[in-house]
Every structure is written in structure tokens, then in C-alpha cells.
Tab-separated table of C-alpha atoms and ligand atoms in Angstrom:
chain	number	residue	atom	x	y	z
O	1	MET	CA	17.758	14.938	48.954
O	2	ALA	CA	19.934	13.027	46.547
O	3	VAL	CA	19.354	9.652	48.179
O	4	ASN	CA	17.397	7.286	45.979
O	5	THR	CA	15.282	5.303	48.448
O	6	ILE	CA	13.181	3.820	45.659
O	7	GLU	CA	16.314	2.372	44.085
O	8	PHE	CA	17.339	1.210	47.562
O	9	ARG	CA	14.151	-0.785	48.082
O	10	THR	CA	14.321	-2.288	44.611
O	11	LEU	CA	17.925	-3.243	45.224
O	12	CYS	CA	17.156	-4.828	48.606
O	13	ARG	CA	14.475	-6.970	47.001
O	14	GLU	CA	16.815	-7.962	44.205
O	15	LEU	CA	19.698	-8.871	46.533
O	16	GLY	CA	17.567	-10.767	49.030
O	17	ASP	CA	19.270	-12.344	52.036
O	18	ALA	CA	22.098	-13.996	50.151
O	19	VAL	CA	23.969	-10.821	49.204
O	20	THR	CA	24.979	-8.135	51.709
O	21	LEU	CA	24.609	-4.567	50.536
O	22	VAL	CA	27.317	-2.137	51.615
O	23	ALA	CA	26.126	1.388	50.837
O	24	VAL	CA	29.207	3.360	49.829
O	25	SER	CA	28.770	6.811	51.325
O	26	LYS	CA	32.206	8.358	50.715
O	27	THR	CA	32.024	12.126	50.106
O	28	LYS	CA	28.299	12.120	50.960
O	29	PRO	CA	26.909	14.125	53.912
O	30	VAL	CA	25.638	12.519	57.117
O	31	GLU	CA	22.084	13.598	56.219
O	32	ASP	CA	22.174	11.293	53.195
O	33	ILE	CA	23.479	8.402	55.279
O	34	LEU	CA	20.784	9.005	57.860
O	35	ALA	CA	18.102	8.967	55.162
O	36	LEU	CA	19.227	5.523	54.062
O	37	TYR	CA	19.617	4.411	57.679
O	38	GLU	CA	16.016	5.379	58.297
O	39	ALA	CA	15.023	3.313	55.280
O	40	GLY	CA	16.664	0.342	57.028
O	41	GLN	CA	20.256	0.218	55.772
O	42	ARG	CA	22.956	-0.552	58.380
O	43	ASP	CA	26.128	-1.379	56.420
O	44	PHE	CA	27.987	1.635	55.093
O	45	GLY	CA	31.333	1.840	53.301
O	46	GLU	CA	33.898	4.622	53.455
O	47	ASN	CA	37.266	5.118	51.732
O	48	TYR	CA	38.897	7.750	53.889
O	49	VAL	CA	39.834	7.201	57.528
O	50	GLN	CA	39.205	10.684	58.824
O	51	GLU	CA	35.883	10.957	57.042
O	52	MET	CA	34.733	7.624	58.431
O	53	LEU	CA	35.696	8.579	61.997
O	54	VAL	CA	33.876	11.897	61.840
O	55	LYS	CA	30.743	10.296	60.413
O	56	ALA	CA	30.817	7.431	62.911
O	57	ARG	CA	30.795	9.949	65.768
O	58	GLN	CA	27.775	11.746	64.341
O	59	LEU	CA	25.666	8.772	63.314
O	60	PRO	CA	23.815	5.968	65.160
O	61	ALA	CA	26.025	3.456	66.943
O	62	ASP	CA	24.448	0.426	65.315
O	63	ILE	CA	25.809	1.322	61.881
O	64	ARG	CA	28.332	-1.244	60.657
O	65	TRP	CA	31.223	0.631	59.057
O	66	HIS	CA	33.165	-1.005	56.252
O	67	PHE	CA	36.525	0.420	55.333
O	68	ILE	CA	36.852	-0.095	51.595
O	69	GLY	CA	39.710	2.267	50.732
O	70	HIS	CA	43.442	1.872	50.707
O	71	LEU	CA	44.492	1.701	54.355
O	72	GLN	CA	47.823	3.117	55.484
O	73	THR	CA	49.518	1.324	58.342
O	74	ASN	CA	49.693	4.442	60.494
O	75	LYS	CA	45.875	4.746	60.390
O	76	VAL	CA	45.127	1.207	61.534
O	77	LYS	CA	44.821	1.985	65.211
O	78	LEU	CA	42.451	4.861	64.492
O	79	ILE	CA	39.902	2.784	62.652
O	80	LEU	CA	39.931	-0.419	64.702
O	81	PRO	CA	37.512	0.837	67.367
O	82	VAL	CA	34.980	1.787	64.699
O	83	VAL	CA	35.307	-0.600	61.802
O	84	GLN	CA	33.264	-3.741	61.239
O	85	LEU	CA	35.181	-5.090	58.259
O	86	ILE	CA	38.377	-3.953	56.526
O	87	HIS	CA	37.992	-4.784	52.834
O	88	GLY	CA	41.306	-3.623	51.445
O	89	VAL	CA	44.091	-5.629	53.071
O	90	ASP	CA	46.674	-5.694	50.317
O	91	SER	CA	50.020	-6.351	51.979
O	92	LEU	CA	51.722	-8.440	54.613
O	93	LYS	CA	52.917	-5.256	56.270
O	94	LEU	CA	49.360	-3.999	56.667
O	95	LEU	CA	48.089	-7.285	58.020
O	96	LYS	CA	50.916	-7.400	60.573
O	97	GLU	CA	50.036	-3.922	61.733
O	98	ILE	CA	46.341	-4.814	62.015
O	99	SER	CA	47.298	-7.865	64.055
O	100	LYS	CA	49.569	-5.852	66.333
O	101	GLU	CA	46.965	-3.160	66.986
O	102	ALA	CA	44.179	-5.700	67.443
O	103	VAL	CA	46.197	-7.445	70.151
O	104	LYS	CA	47.050	-4.139	71.808
O	105	SER	CA	43.455	-3.009	71.966
O	106	GLY	CA	41.989	-6.413	72.771
O	107	ARG	CA	39.863	-6.598	69.632
O	108	THR	CA	39.351	-9.025	66.822
O	109	ALA	CA	39.775	-7.465	63.392
O	110	ASP	CA	37.684	-8.853	60.545
O	111	CYS	CA	39.526	-8.495	57.242
O	112	LEU	CA	39.167	-9.220	53.551
O	113	LEU	CA	42.239	-9.676	51.399
O	114	GLN	CA	42.144	-7.452	48.343
O	115	VAL	CA	43.169	-9.262	45.200
O	116	HIS	CA	44.290	-7.549	42.026
O	117	ILE	CA	42.052	-8.816	39.225
O	118	ALA	CA	41.818	-5.786	36.924
O	119	GLU	CA	43.879	-5.017	33.902
O	120	GLU	CA	44.794	-1.576	35.219
O	121	GLU	CA	48.059	-1.409	37.106
O	122	THR	CA	46.730	1.471	39.144
O	123	LYS	CA	44.355	-0.645	41.180
O	124	PHE	CA	45.523	-1.986	44.514
O	125	GLY	CA	45.584	-5.619	45.470
O	126	LEU	CA	47.656	-8.732	46.024
O	127	ASP	CA	48.864	-10.782	43.098
O	128	ALA	CA	48.527	-14.576	43.132
O	129	GLN	CA	51.916	-15.143	44.737
O	130	GLU	CA	51.468	-12.525	47.448
O	131	LEU	CA	48.066	-13.962	48.256
O	132	GLU	CA	49.525	-17.418	48.635
O	133	GLU	CA	52.349	-16.169	50.870
O	134	LEU	CA	49.908	-14.341	53.031
O	135	LEU	CA	47.630	-17.342	53.419
O	136	ASP	CA	50.616	-19.531	54.271
O	137	ARG	CA	51.545	-17.140	57.047
O	138	ALA	CA	47.956	-17.005	58.243
O	139	ALA	CA	47.887	-20.791	58.410
O	140	THR	CA	50.623	-20.730	61.070
O	141	GLY	CA	48.071	-19.125	63.385
O	142	GLU	CA	50.330	-16.255	64.402
O	143	TRP	CA	47.673	-13.586	63.816
O	144	LYS	CA	45.313	-14.695	66.529
O	145	GLN	CA	43.210	-11.574	66.628
O	146	VAL	CA	42.831	-11.187	62.897
O	147	ARG	CA	39.938	-13.011	61.339
O	148	LEU	CA	40.287	-13.533	57.612
O	149	ARG	CA	36.737	-13.324	56.322
O	150	GLY	CA	37.295	-13.589	52.578
O	151	LEU	CA	38.389	-11.722	49.485
O	152	MET	CA	37.639	-8.406	47.825
O	153	GLY	CA	38.311	-7.259	44.290
O	154	MET	CA	37.550	-4.604	41.731
O	155	ALA	CA	37.088	-5.338	38.046
O	156	SER	CA	38.573	-3.203	35.292
O	157	PHE	CA	36.842	0.027	34.432
O	158	THR	CA	35.733	-1.003	30.970
O	159	ALA	CA	32.606	-1.337	28.841
O	160	ASP	CA	33.615	-4.890	27.990
O	161	ARG	CA	31.161	-6.950	30.051
O	162	GLU	CA	32.837	-10.227	29.200
O	163	GLN	CA	36.152	-8.982	30.519
O	164	ILE	CA	34.484	-7.887	33.756
O	165	ARG	CA	32.812	-11.273	34.009
O	166	ALA	CA	36.102	-13.090	33.470
O	167	GLU	CA	37.798	-11.017	36.175
O	168	PHE	CA	35.038	-11.698	38.695
O	169	ASN	CA	35.067	-15.347	37.731
O	170	SER	CA	38.798	-15.541	38.420
O	171	LEU	CA	38.270	-13.992	41.852
O	172	LYS	CA	35.521	-16.469	42.694
O	173	LYS	CA	37.849	-19.321	41.780
O	174	LYS	CA	40.565	-17.883	44.015
O	175	PHE	CA	38.040	-17.489	46.800
O	176	ASP	CA	37.009	-21.141	46.545
O	177	SER	CA	40.590	-22.363	46.522
O	178	CYS	CA	41.673	-20.103	49.408
O	179	ARG	CA	38.789	-21.377	51.430
O	180	LYS	CA	40.336	-24.820	51.310
O	181	SER	CA	43.617	-23.644	52.817
O	182	VAL	CA	42.584	-21.150	55.493
O	183	PRO	CA	42.710	-22.230	59.131
O	184	ASP	CA	39.035	-21.466	59.628
O	185	PRO	CA	37.056	-22.026	56.397
O	186	LEU	CA	33.717	-21.413	58.104
O	187	VAL	CA	34.501	-17.786	58.835
O	188	PHE	CA	36.116	-17.298	55.416
O	189	ASP	CA	32.692	-16.688	53.944
O	190	THR	CA	32.707	-13.285	52.268
O	191	LEU	CA	33.367	-12.416	48.643
O	192	SER	CA	33.126	-8.650	48.227
O	193	MET	CA	32.835	-7.796	44.550
O	194	GLY	CA	30.541	-5.620	42.490
O	195	MET	CA	29.818	-1.874	42.377
O	196	SER	CA	27.018	0.246	40.866
O	197	GLY	CA	28.041	-0.499	37.299
O	198	ASP	CA	28.851	-4.179	37.532
O	199	PHE	CA	27.162	-5.707	40.596
O	200	ARG	CA	24.774	-7.899	38.604
O	201	ILE	CA	27.649	-9.580	36.804
O	202	ALA	CA	29.462	-9.926	40.129
O	203	ILE	CA	26.492	-11.681	41.728
O	204	GLU	CA	26.112	-13.999	38.756
O	205	GLU	CA	29.760	-14.893	39.267
O	206	GLY	CA	29.324	-15.644	42.959
O	207	SER	CA	29.619	-12.410	44.928
O	208	ASN	CA	27.872	-12.287	48.299
O	209	MET	CA	28.717	-8.688	49.193
O	210	VAL	CA	28.316	-5.701	46.891
O	211	ARG	CA	29.605	-2.171	47.464
O	212	ILE	CA	27.234	0.315	45.908
O	213	GLY	CA	27.608	4.082	45.978
O	214	SER	CA	26.395	6.201	43.078
O	215	LEU	CA	23.294	4.122	42.397
O	216	LEU	CA	22.028	4.954	45.901
O	217	PHE	CA	23.554	8.359	46.621
O	218	GLY	CA	23.888	9.855	43.155
O	219	GLU	CA	27.118	10.692	41.369
O	220	ARG	CA	30.062	11.912	43.400
O	221	VAL	CA	31.815	15.206	42.782
O	222	ARG	CA	35.121	14.103	44.272
O	223	LYS	CA	36.508	10.638	43.528
F	1	LIG	C1	33.720	4.148	45.464
F	1	LIG	C2	33.829	2.692	45.611
F	1	LIG	C3	32.720	1.846	45.413
F	1	LIG	C4	31.354	2.346	44.956
F	1	LIG	O1	31.386	2.774	43.644
F	1	LIG	P1	30.043	3.109	42.833
F	1	LIG	O2	30.461	2.957	41.422
F	1	LIG	O3	29.685	4.511	43.181
F	1	LIG	O4	29.009	2.152	43.238
F	1	LIG	C5	32.892	0.498	45.633
F	1	LIG	N1	34.076	-0.020	46.014
F	1	LIG	C6	35.158	0.750	46.205
F	1	LIG	C7	36.424	0.118	46.633
F	1	LIG	C8	35.072	2.121	45.995
F	1	LIG	O5	36.173	2.873	46.159
């Protein structure tokens, strides 16, 4: 079994109650997820819609599934019945679709807005202007069944710790300023940043939700 339950317990102690651990189980078999579930973990993150749906069918119903990948609009209605929190909302078009499908299915969709903080162009996320536009629209109250819960971001893939810190710091500042303008600041309470390689820096910079895969499940073969 590749699952590192010792690391899991150490991590839980380190994070305490203030930081939510999302165990990123993409590409990992249901047996591994179940092993961590049995150790007490309930929040799991997946990047691929089909994979998440298949796993959700096979695993206990009290697992909270986080969708952390890039979500295509045509997959929104598939994941809504299963997903607890959508981390990667990175366009107006996607948010509109989530709103439309949430209304249709009588659900409330909890979402994080993904902000581009890394140097790499390849990473997804809203830039400062897009974020502002989106929050302005949200403030009109037109998306009644979408609940904006906070922001998500990924730092650059670099060995430069200070750069990573600066990127997380910029996201925390955005989070604090967004919180002042959202219609419902009390539910805008989640800052999802930090992965296996950089979660300690993220927490020092104000993260309250980390997404950790390889540290718990071992290295992945596929992306
Ligand atoms: C894969 C992935 C993670 C987890 O990465 P690790 O380095 O294995 O901890 C976290 N967030 C996102 C968005 C991911 O795609």
C-alpha cells in the first residue's frame, strides 16, 4: 500500500483545526482512498470529472469531493450532484454555467475563484481585472444558487522559496480585499493554497485549505 498513514497523522497534527486538508487522490486507486478514509480523512480532491464520478460511486457517501482541476462547462451538470466544493472557477462563462445548472437541479454550488498568481503562463486562473469583473457581477446577486466561498491559487513551480512566498502573499491580500466586496463576507471564508511541496509557506502566508497529493499517496505516474 502506497498510502502514507504515518505522514497523514503527522500532517493532521500539524494542520490542527484551522487548516482543512484536502487529500488529492487523482490517478490513485479507490483502495488507497479507502485506506486514508479509514484513517479518518473525509475531504478528497480530484482533477478529472469522469474519474471523480467513478470513484464517488464506489466509495462511502460521506466523502466530501473537491474538484480541483480545470472544469469544462459541458461537465458542470455531471459533477454538481457529487461535488462539495469547486476550486477552479476561472471564467465568467464557467460561473454562469454553474449558476444555470445549480438552479436547474435545485442545488447550491460552493465555488472558489481561481486566481493566476504564478509566473508560468500555462497555469489557469483569473487575472486581477477578470477577478474584479466577476466579483462586481456577483455583487448584483444574480447568481443566487452559487455561493462564492473564497479563492484558490497555485504558486510557480520553482525552487525559489521567496518567490513562492510572494505569490501566496499576493493571493492572501487579494482574498482579504475581495472579502470586503462580496455580498456575503461570512461565507467567503476559504483560501485554498498550498500543495505537497509548498504548503508550509502557504499556511504561513494565510492559507486555510491545503491540497496535498504526493506526500500522502506517493508520487504519481500520470500528471
Ligand atoms: C495535483 C494537484 C495538487 C496536489 O499536488 P501534490 O504536489 O501531489 O501535493 C494540488 N492542487 C492541484 C490543483 C493539483 O492539480
